[in-house]
Short mmCIF file of C-alpha atoms and ligand atoms in Angstrom, two decimals:
data_model
loop_
_atom_site.label_atom_id
_atom_site.label_comp_id
_atom_site.label_asym_id
_atom_site.label_seq_id
_atom_site.Cartn_x
_atom_site.Cartn_y
_atom_site.Cartn_z
CA MET A 1 72.37 98.50 102.74
CA ARG A 2 73.85 97.63 105.98
CA ALA A 3 76.91 99.53 107.52
CA TRP A 4 78.80 99.37 110.53
CA GLY A 5 79.59 102.87 112.11
CA PHE A 6 79.49 104.81 115.33
CA THR A 7 77.91 107.95 116.20
CA SER A 8 79.95 108.76 119.27
CA ASN A 9 83.44 108.26 119.81
CA GLY A 10 84.78 105.69 122.17
CA GLY A 11 86.24 102.13 122.56
CA PRO A 12 85.06 99.24 120.01
CA GLU A 13 81.81 99.03 121.84
CA VAL A 14 80.62 102.43 120.01
CA LEU A 15 80.79 100.24 116.58
CA GLU A 16 77.31 99.03 115.46
CA GLU A 17 75.40 97.87 112.71
CA PHE A 18 72.88 100.25 110.79
CA GLU A 19 71.07 100.83 107.82
CA ARG A 20 71.40 103.68 105.35
CA PRO A 21 70.34 104.39 101.91
CA ARG A 22 72.55 102.80 99.04
CA PRO A 23 74.95 105.48 97.38
CA GLU A 24 74.71 106.77 93.65
CA PRO A 25 78.14 107.31 91.97
CA GLY A 26 78.86 110.83 90.73
CA PRO A 27 81.41 111.67 87.82
CA GLY A 28 84.88 110.12 88.18
CA GLN A 29 83.04 107.83 91.19
CA VAL A 30 82.48 103.69 91.19
CA LEU A 31 80.17 102.13 93.50
CA VAL A 32 81.48 98.97 94.79
CA ARG A 33 79.73 95.80 96.46
CA VAL A 34 82.44 95.55 99.15
CA ALA A 35 83.18 91.66 99.77
CA TYR A 36 86.00 92.27 102.28
CA ALA A 37 87.20 95.32 104.02
CA GLY A 38 90.75 95.51 105.69
CA LEU A 39 91.49 96.51 109.04
CA ASN A 40 93.77 99.49 109.75
CA PHE A 41 95.09 101.37 112.65
CA ALA A 42 93.48 104.40 111.28
CA GLU A 43 90.29 103.00 111.63
CA VAL A 44 90.76 103.03 115.52
CA GLN A 45 91.89 106.39 115.42
CA HIS A 46 88.71 107.36 113.80
CA ARG A 47 86.64 105.59 116.20
CA ARG A 48 88.25 107.07 119.07
CA GLY A 49 87.93 110.70 117.74
CA GLU A 50 91.20 111.63 116.77
CA PHE A 51 90.06 112.72 113.52
CA GLY A 52 87.34 114.63 115.04
CA GLU A 53 83.56 113.67 115.82
CA PRO A 54 81.37 111.80 113.87
CA ASP A 55 79.60 113.99 111.53
CA GLY A 56 78.09 111.69 108.76
CA LEU A 57 74.85 110.95 106.85
CA GLY A 58 72.24 110.34 110.06
CA GLY A 59 75.01 111.09 112.64
CA TYR A 60 77.12 107.95 111.80
CA ASP A 61 81.02 108.23 110.69
CA VAL A 62 81.51 104.70 109.01
CA PRO A 63 85.21 103.64 109.01
CA GLY A 64 87.38 101.65 106.38
CA LEU A 65 90.17 102.85 104.16
CA GLU A 66 90.31 99.76 101.98
CA ILE A 67 88.37 97.45 100.22
CA SER A 68 87.80 94.21 98.11
CA GLY A 69 84.52 93.86 95.79
CA VAL A 70 82.62 93.95 92.61
CA VAL A 71 82.06 97.01 90.63
CA VAL A 72 78.22 97.48 90.48
CA HIS A 73 77.64 101.11 88.62
CA LEU A 74 80.01 103.44 87.12
CA GLY A 75 79.53 106.91 87.10
CA SER A 76 79.98 109.31 84.36
CA ASP A 77 83.64 109.80 83.02
CA VAL A 78 85.05 106.79 84.20
CA GLU A 79 87.01 104.62 81.69
CA GLY A 80 89.15 101.35 82.24
CA LEU A 81 86.74 99.77 84.74
CA ALA A 82 83.93 97.48 84.14
CA VAL A 83 80.51 96.48 85.84
CA GLY A 84 80.97 92.65 87.33
CA SER A 85 84.94 93.70 87.70
CA SER A 86 86.71 92.35 90.74
CA VAL A 87 88.51 95.53 92.45
CA ALA A 88 90.19 96.80 95.22
CA ALA A 89 90.36 100.44 96.19
CA TYR A 90 91.68 102.93 98.67
CA LEU A 91 89.17 105.34 100.57
CA PRO A 92 90.52 108.58 101.71
CA HIS A 93 87.02 109.66 103.15
CA PHE A 94 86.56 106.16 104.72
CA GLY A 95 83.52 104.38 104.25
CA GLY A 96 84.39 100.89 103.57
CA TYR A 97 82.54 98.87 106.63
CA ALA A 98 79.21 98.88 104.39
CA GLU A 99 77.91 96.65 101.76
CA PHE A 100 78.43 98.86 99.28
CA VAL A 101 80.70 102.17 98.94
CA LEU A 102 81.34 104.96 96.65
CA ALA A 103 85.08 104.99 95.50
CA GLU A 104 87.10 107.35 93.06
CA ALA A 105 88.03 105.86 90.02
CA GLU A 106 91.55 106.67 90.41
CA PHE A 107 91.87 104.76 93.58
CA VAL A 108 90.06 101.54 92.24
CA GLN A 109 92.34 99.06 90.50
CA PRO A 110 91.19 95.41 89.02
CA VAL A 111 92.66 92.66 91.23
CA GLY A 112 93.44 90.27 88.56
CA ALA A 113 94.10 86.76 90.14
CA LEU A 114 94.26 87.78 93.65
CA PRO A 115 91.61 86.57 95.68
CA LEU A 116 89.44 89.15 97.13
CA ALA A 117 89.96 88.42 100.34
CA ASP A 118 93.92 89.10 100.11
CA ALA A 119 93.02 92.28 97.81
CA ALA A 120 91.29 93.78 100.40
CA ALA A 121 94.48 93.87 102.33
CA VAL A 122 96.33 95.77 99.57
CA PRO A 123 94.84 99.35 98.95
CA CYS A 124 95.99 101.19 102.05
CA VAL A 125 98.66 99.24 103.49
CA TYR A 126 101.08 98.45 100.08
CA PRO A 127 100.91 102.18 98.79
CA THR A 128 101.80 103.07 102.15
CA ALA A 129 104.75 100.47 102.44
CA TYR A 130 106.00 101.53 98.93
CA GLY A 131 105.73 105.16 100.14
CA VAL A 132 107.72 104.73 103.24
CA LEU A 133 110.35 102.64 101.52
CA THR A 134 110.93 104.38 98.67
CA ASP A 135 109.40 108.04 98.22
CA ALA A 136 110.03 108.89 101.78
CA GLY A 137 113.11 106.27 102.64
CA ARG A 138 114.65 106.56 99.24
CA LEU A 139 115.91 102.87 99.77
CA GLN A 140 118.85 101.49 97.84
CA GLY A 141 119.70 97.92 96.67
CA GLY A 142 122.10 96.35 99.62
CA GLU A 143 120.98 98.67 102.17
CA THR A 144 119.65 97.73 105.89
CA VAL A 145 116.29 98.33 107.13
CA LEU A 146 114.77 98.49 110.47
CA ILE A 147 110.70 98.20 110.74
CA HIS A 148 109.14 98.85 114.16
CA ALA A 149 105.77 97.25 114.59
CA ALA A 150 107.30 95.00 112.18
CA ALA A 151 104.76 92.04 112.59
CA GLY A 152 101.50 94.37 111.63
CA GLY A 153 99.77 94.94 108.40
CA VAL A 154 102.26 98.01 107.07
CA GLY A 155 105.43 96.17 108.48
CA SER A 156 104.88 92.98 107.59
CA ALA A 157 104.11 94.28 104.06
CA ALA A 158 107.21 96.38 104.24
CA ALA A 159 109.63 93.45 104.89
CA ARG A 160 108.74 92.01 101.88
CA ILE A 161 108.61 95.05 99.67
CA ALA A 162 111.98 95.83 101.01
CA ARG A 163 113.35 92.74 100.18
CA ALA A 164 112.11 92.49 96.89
CA LEU A 165 113.71 95.89 96.20
CA GLY A 166 116.92 94.54 97.24
CA ALA A 167 117.34 95.44 100.73
CA ALA A 168 120.40 93.15 102.25
CA ARG A 169 118.91 92.83 105.59
CA VAL A 170 115.78 93.54 107.30
CA PHE A 171 115.52 93.79 110.95
CA GLY A 172 112.02 94.39 113.02
CA THR A 173 111.05 95.45 116.41
CA VAL A 174 107.95 93.68 118.10
CA GLY A 175 106.01 94.79 121.61
CA SER A 176 105.64 91.55 123.01
CA PRO A 177 108.07 88.10 123.27
CA GLY A 178 105.39 86.11 121.59
CA LYS A 179 105.74 87.69 118.39
CA LEU A 180 109.63 87.14 118.35
CA ALA A 181 109.02 83.62 116.74
CA LEU A 182 107.63 85.40 113.77
CA ALA A 183 110.85 86.36 112.34
CA ASP A 184 111.34 83.48 109.94
CA ARG A 185 107.46 83.44 108.76
CA LEU A 186 107.34 87.35 108.16
CA GLY A 187 111.04 87.22 106.27
CA TYR A 188 112.94 88.98 108.65
CA ASP A 189 116.62 88.35 109.25
CA ALA A 190 115.90 88.95 113.14
CA LEU A 191 112.97 90.61 115.31
CA PHE A 192 113.87 92.30 118.56
CA LEU A 193 111.95 93.61 121.09
CA ARG A 194 111.14 97.35 120.92
CA ASP A 195 112.58 97.89 124.35
CA GLU A 196 116.06 95.98 123.56
CA VAL A 197 116.44 97.10 120.00
CA THR A 198 119.43 99.21 120.34
CA GLY A 199 121.64 96.91 121.72
CA GLY A 200 119.88 94.25 119.59
CA VAL A 201 120.77 96.34 116.10
CA LEU A 202 124.13 97.46 117.06
CA GLU A 203 125.18 93.93 118.18
CA ALA A 204 123.33 92.65 114.45
CA THR A 205 125.21 95.19 112.61
CA SER A 206 128.83 95.06 114.44
CA GLY A 207 127.98 98.73 115.57
CA GLN A 208 127.22 99.86 112.00
CA GLY A 209 123.80 100.93 112.59
CA VAL A 210 121.08 100.50 109.81
CA ASP A 211 120.41 102.80 106.44
CA LEU A 212 116.65 103.32 106.82
CA VAL A 213 114.23 102.80 109.78
CA LEU A 214 110.35 102.73 109.26
CA ASP A 215 108.95 104.20 112.38
CA PRO A 216 105.17 104.28 113.13
CA VAL A 217 105.51 104.08 116.87
CA GLY A 218 107.04 107.34 118.50
CA GLY A 219 108.55 108.55 121.53
CA PRO A 220 111.78 106.55 122.93
CA VAL A 221 111.39 104.71 120.06
CA ARG A 222 112.11 107.38 117.77
CA ARG A 223 114.88 108.73 119.57
CA ALA A 224 116.55 105.38 119.41
CA SER A 225 116.22 105.05 115.92
CA LEU A 226 117.76 108.29 115.04
CA ASP A 227 120.78 106.86 117.32
CA LEU A 228 120.71 103.60 115.35
CA LEU A 229 121.41 105.24 111.67
CA ALA A 230 124.48 104.79 109.73
CA PRO A 231 125.78 107.98 108.15
CA PHE A 232 123.41 109.00 105.15
CA GLY A 233 121.05 106.97 107.01
CA ARG A 234 117.02 108.11 107.20
CA VAL A 235 114.13 107.59 109.73
CA VAL A 236 110.67 107.81 108.03
CA VAL A 237 107.90 108.80 110.50
CA TYR A 238 104.61 107.58 109.69
CA GLY A 239 102.54 107.22 112.65
CA ASP A 240 102.06 107.53 116.55
CA LEU A 241 100.95 103.99 118.02
CA GLY A 242 102.70 104.99 121.18
CA ARG A 243 100.61 108.52 121.91
CA HIS A 244 103.69 110.18 123.22
CA GLU A 245 103.98 113.04 123.70
CA ASP A 246 105.79 115.05 120.27
CA TRP A 247 109.42 114.75 120.12
CA GLN A 248 112.05 116.93 119.27
CA ALA A 249 115.18 116.21 117.58
CA ASP A 250 118.58 118.77 117.43
CA VAL A 251 119.16 119.33 113.81
CA ARG A 252 122.91 118.97 114.49
CA ASP A 253 122.72 115.40 115.02
CA LEU A 254 121.08 115.28 111.20
CA TRP A 255 123.21 117.43 109.47
CA LYS A 256 126.67 116.57 111.09
CA ASN A 257 126.09 113.22 110.29
CA ASN A 258 124.30 113.10 106.93
CA ARG A 259 121.12 111.69 108.81
CA GLY A 260 117.46 112.73 107.62
CA LEU A 261 114.19 112.34 109.03
CA ALA A 262 111.43 112.21 106.51
CA GLY A 263 107.76 112.16 107.05
CA TYR A 264 104.76 110.31 105.15
CA ASN A 265 101.07 110.50 105.34
CA ILE A 266 99.07 108.42 102.63
CA GLY A 267 96.01 110.89 102.73
CA ASP A 268 98.29 113.89 101.98
CA VAL A 269 99.41 112.25 98.82
CA ALA A 270 95.94 111.26 97.85
CA ARG A 271 95.37 114.68 97.56
CA ARG A 272 98.31 116.16 96.12
CA SER A 273 100.04 113.08 94.27
CA PRO A 274 96.85 110.70 93.30
CA ASP A 275 98.94 109.28 90.39
CA THR A 276 101.76 108.17 92.72
CA LEU A 277 99.22 106.27 95.01
CA GLY A 278 97.28 104.55 92.13
CA THR A 279 100.65 103.66 90.53
CA HIS A 280 101.93 102.04 93.97
CA LEU A 281 98.46 100.02 94.22
CA ALA A 282 98.52 98.93 90.90
CA ARG A 283 102.13 97.57 90.96
CA ALA A 284 101.48 96.20 94.20
CA LEU A 285 98.06 93.98 92.91
CA SER A 286 100.08 93.03 89.81
CA ALA A 287 102.95 91.83 91.84
CA LEU A 288 101.21 90.20 94.45
CA ALA A 289 98.87 88.04 91.83
CA SER A 290 101.96 87.20 89.93
CA GLY A 291 103.94 85.89 92.80
CA GLU A 292 106.88 88.30 92.29
CA LEU A 293 106.09 89.48 95.75
CA ALA A 294 105.66 87.20 98.45
CA HIS A 295 102.47 87.46 100.58
CA GLN A 296 100.63 85.72 103.33
CA SER A 297 96.74 85.77 103.20
CA PRO A 298 95.27 87.90 106.09
CA THR A 299 93.08 86.46 108.82
CA VAL A 300 89.57 86.68 107.68
CA ARG A 301 86.83 87.73 110.50
CA PRO A 302 83.20 88.17 109.65
CA MET A 303 82.10 92.09 109.89
CA GLN A 304 79.45 91.02 112.65
CA ASP A 305 82.51 90.55 114.77
CA VAL A 306 84.20 93.97 114.28
CA VAL A 307 83.82 95.21 117.96
CA ALA A 308 85.84 91.84 119.00
CA VAL A 309 88.32 92.50 116.29
CA HIS A 310 89.02 96.48 117.09
CA ARG A 311 89.45 95.08 120.63
CA ALA A 312 91.95 92.53 119.99
CA PHE A 313 93.91 94.83 117.48
CA GLU A 314 93.84 97.91 119.49
CA SER A 315 95.63 96.09 122.13
CA GLY A 316 98.22 94.62 120.03
CA ARG A 317 97.37 91.20 120.37
CA THR A 318 97.14 90.60 116.51
CA SER A 319 99.80 89.91 114.05
CA GLY A 320 99.85 90.20 110.06
CA LYS A 321 96.78 91.90 108.42
CA VAL A 322 93.26 91.02 109.38
CA VAL A 323 90.40 91.69 106.88
CA LEU A 324 86.30 91.95 107.68
CA ALA A 325 84.06 89.82 105.37
CA VAL A 326 81.08 91.73 104.39
CA TRP A 327 79.24 89.03 102.12
N1 LIG B 1 101.29 107.69 107.43
C1 LIG B 1 100.39 106.90 106.80
O1 LIG B 1 100.17 107.17 105.85
C2 LIG B 1 99.99 105.54 107.35
C3 LIG B 1 99.35 104.34 106.59
C4 LIG B 1 98.80 103.74 107.01
C5 LIG B 1 99.27 103.20 108.19
N2 LIG B 1 99.75 103.78 109.04
C6 LIG B 1 100.28 103.56 110.28
O2 LIG B 1 101.03 102.54 110.41
C7 LIG B 1 100.97 101.81 111.84
C8 LIG B 1 100.59 100.34 111.53
O3 LIG B 1 99.34 100.65 111.15
P1 LIG B 1 98.53 99.07 110.71
O4 LIG B 1 97.24 99.48 110.51
O5 LIG B 1 99.41 98.37 109.71
O6 LIG B 1 98.51 98.32 112.06
P2 LIG B 1 99.18 97.25 112.44
O7 LIG B 1 100.84 97.65 112.60
O8 LIG B 1 98.74 95.94 112.00
O9 LIG B 1 98.66 96.92 114.28
C9 LIG B 1 99.31 98.02 114.81
C10 LIG B 1 100.40 97.16 115.74
O10 LIG B 1 101.21 98.17 116.07
C11 LIG B 1 102.12 97.76 117.27
N3 LIG B 1 101.94 98.86 118.32
C12 LIG B 1 103.04 99.69 119.23
N4 LIG B 1 102.43 100.75 119.59
C13 LIG B 1 101.49 100.32 120.06
C14 LIG B 1 100.34 101.00 121.06
N5 LIG B 1 100.65 101.68 121.76
N6 LIG B 1 99.06 100.25 120.63
C15 LIG B 1 98.61 99.60 119.78
N7 LIG B 1 99.37 98.91 118.88
C16 LIG B 1 100.82 98.96 118.87
C17 LIG B 1 101.27 96.54 118.05
O11 LIG B 1 102.17 95.39 117.47
P3 LIG B 1 103.59 95.46 118.51
O12 LIG B 1 103.42 94.01 119.05
O13 LIG B 1 104.90 95.64 117.49
O14 LIG B 1 103.50 96.30 119.65
C18 LIG B 1 100.15 95.94 117.01
O15 LIG B 1 100.02 94.84 116.55
C19 LIG B 1 100.00 102.53 112.38
O16 LIG B 1 100.62 103.71 112.91
C20 LIG B 1 99.21 103.57 111.73
O17 LIG B 1 98.68 104.84 111.78
C21 LIG B 1 100.32 105.14 108.37
#
């Protein structure tokens, strides 16, 4: 089968197409013929070497945390899935940039009426968005939410979910002026340039601040976020897009003002609480298919363009979600 991966860490140009044997499913596993692979920032980190050097079969690591496709073979002990079903799968150990992939059955869900291209944008992004909002962020109806990297995959999904869960107001930040115009289309009350977030949020909230901040950026943005919290507010940390030095908080700022700082990591949730992840994935696919949760179809690019797509994505030039077509 064809796959796309790298034998040394580096820039987008290290990604190449190669051949590897089609795998066979073991107990609890499902072999899926991949239709689309969602593009996630973690794949940029994987390629750069932030998760270590490639050590896969034949020296290749194959990125790809989420896919959609069709079940072609079930391992033993797999129930509730059938050969020929259209499914979406979260892949905690990567591997989605390939014609076929082995997925753990607990992270595979039928897509229902959702088109396969749309479904590929769900398995990592939506459980993360639900997780940061509800499990780590403890979002309550009527609260105000601020989402950094607001126009990206997780950010734009989190904005729609927050609204569906009853958030009263949803604000976001972006890195460049061109993305400010996306506020209406993405369902934000307002978008601010990240460098101007403090003034923008304080003005929009009459100085009250926000109840929940979702922060995958770090550094000065994280510091500013803590200062923007209303009493009882929470900042959820779930990424390091800015590659800033680690940052320290004065815990007195937290307990004196009933503020909280929480972390979220989907890989850790997959290991420790796989049911939680599976439940969020099923909930997202069902809500998107029924229209209960509004969604925007992703931008579809052929897998052959993976080098150019990684380059644009890594430089922050993309918005919304991008999926790579493998068929
Ligand atoms: N902890 C978890 O479990 C988990 C799970 C999934 C994703 N994540 C994290 O969530 C974040 C978003 O992931 P995603 O896949 O949805 O990506 P994305 O948001 O679709 O793309 C990245 C966006 O981040 C913004 N950005 C800010 N600083 C950046 C920088 N220094 N370099 C590049 N982009 C920068 C850019 O938009 P602007 O124009 O706004 O700058 C860019 O478009 C990432 O940090 C990722 O690691 C964490």
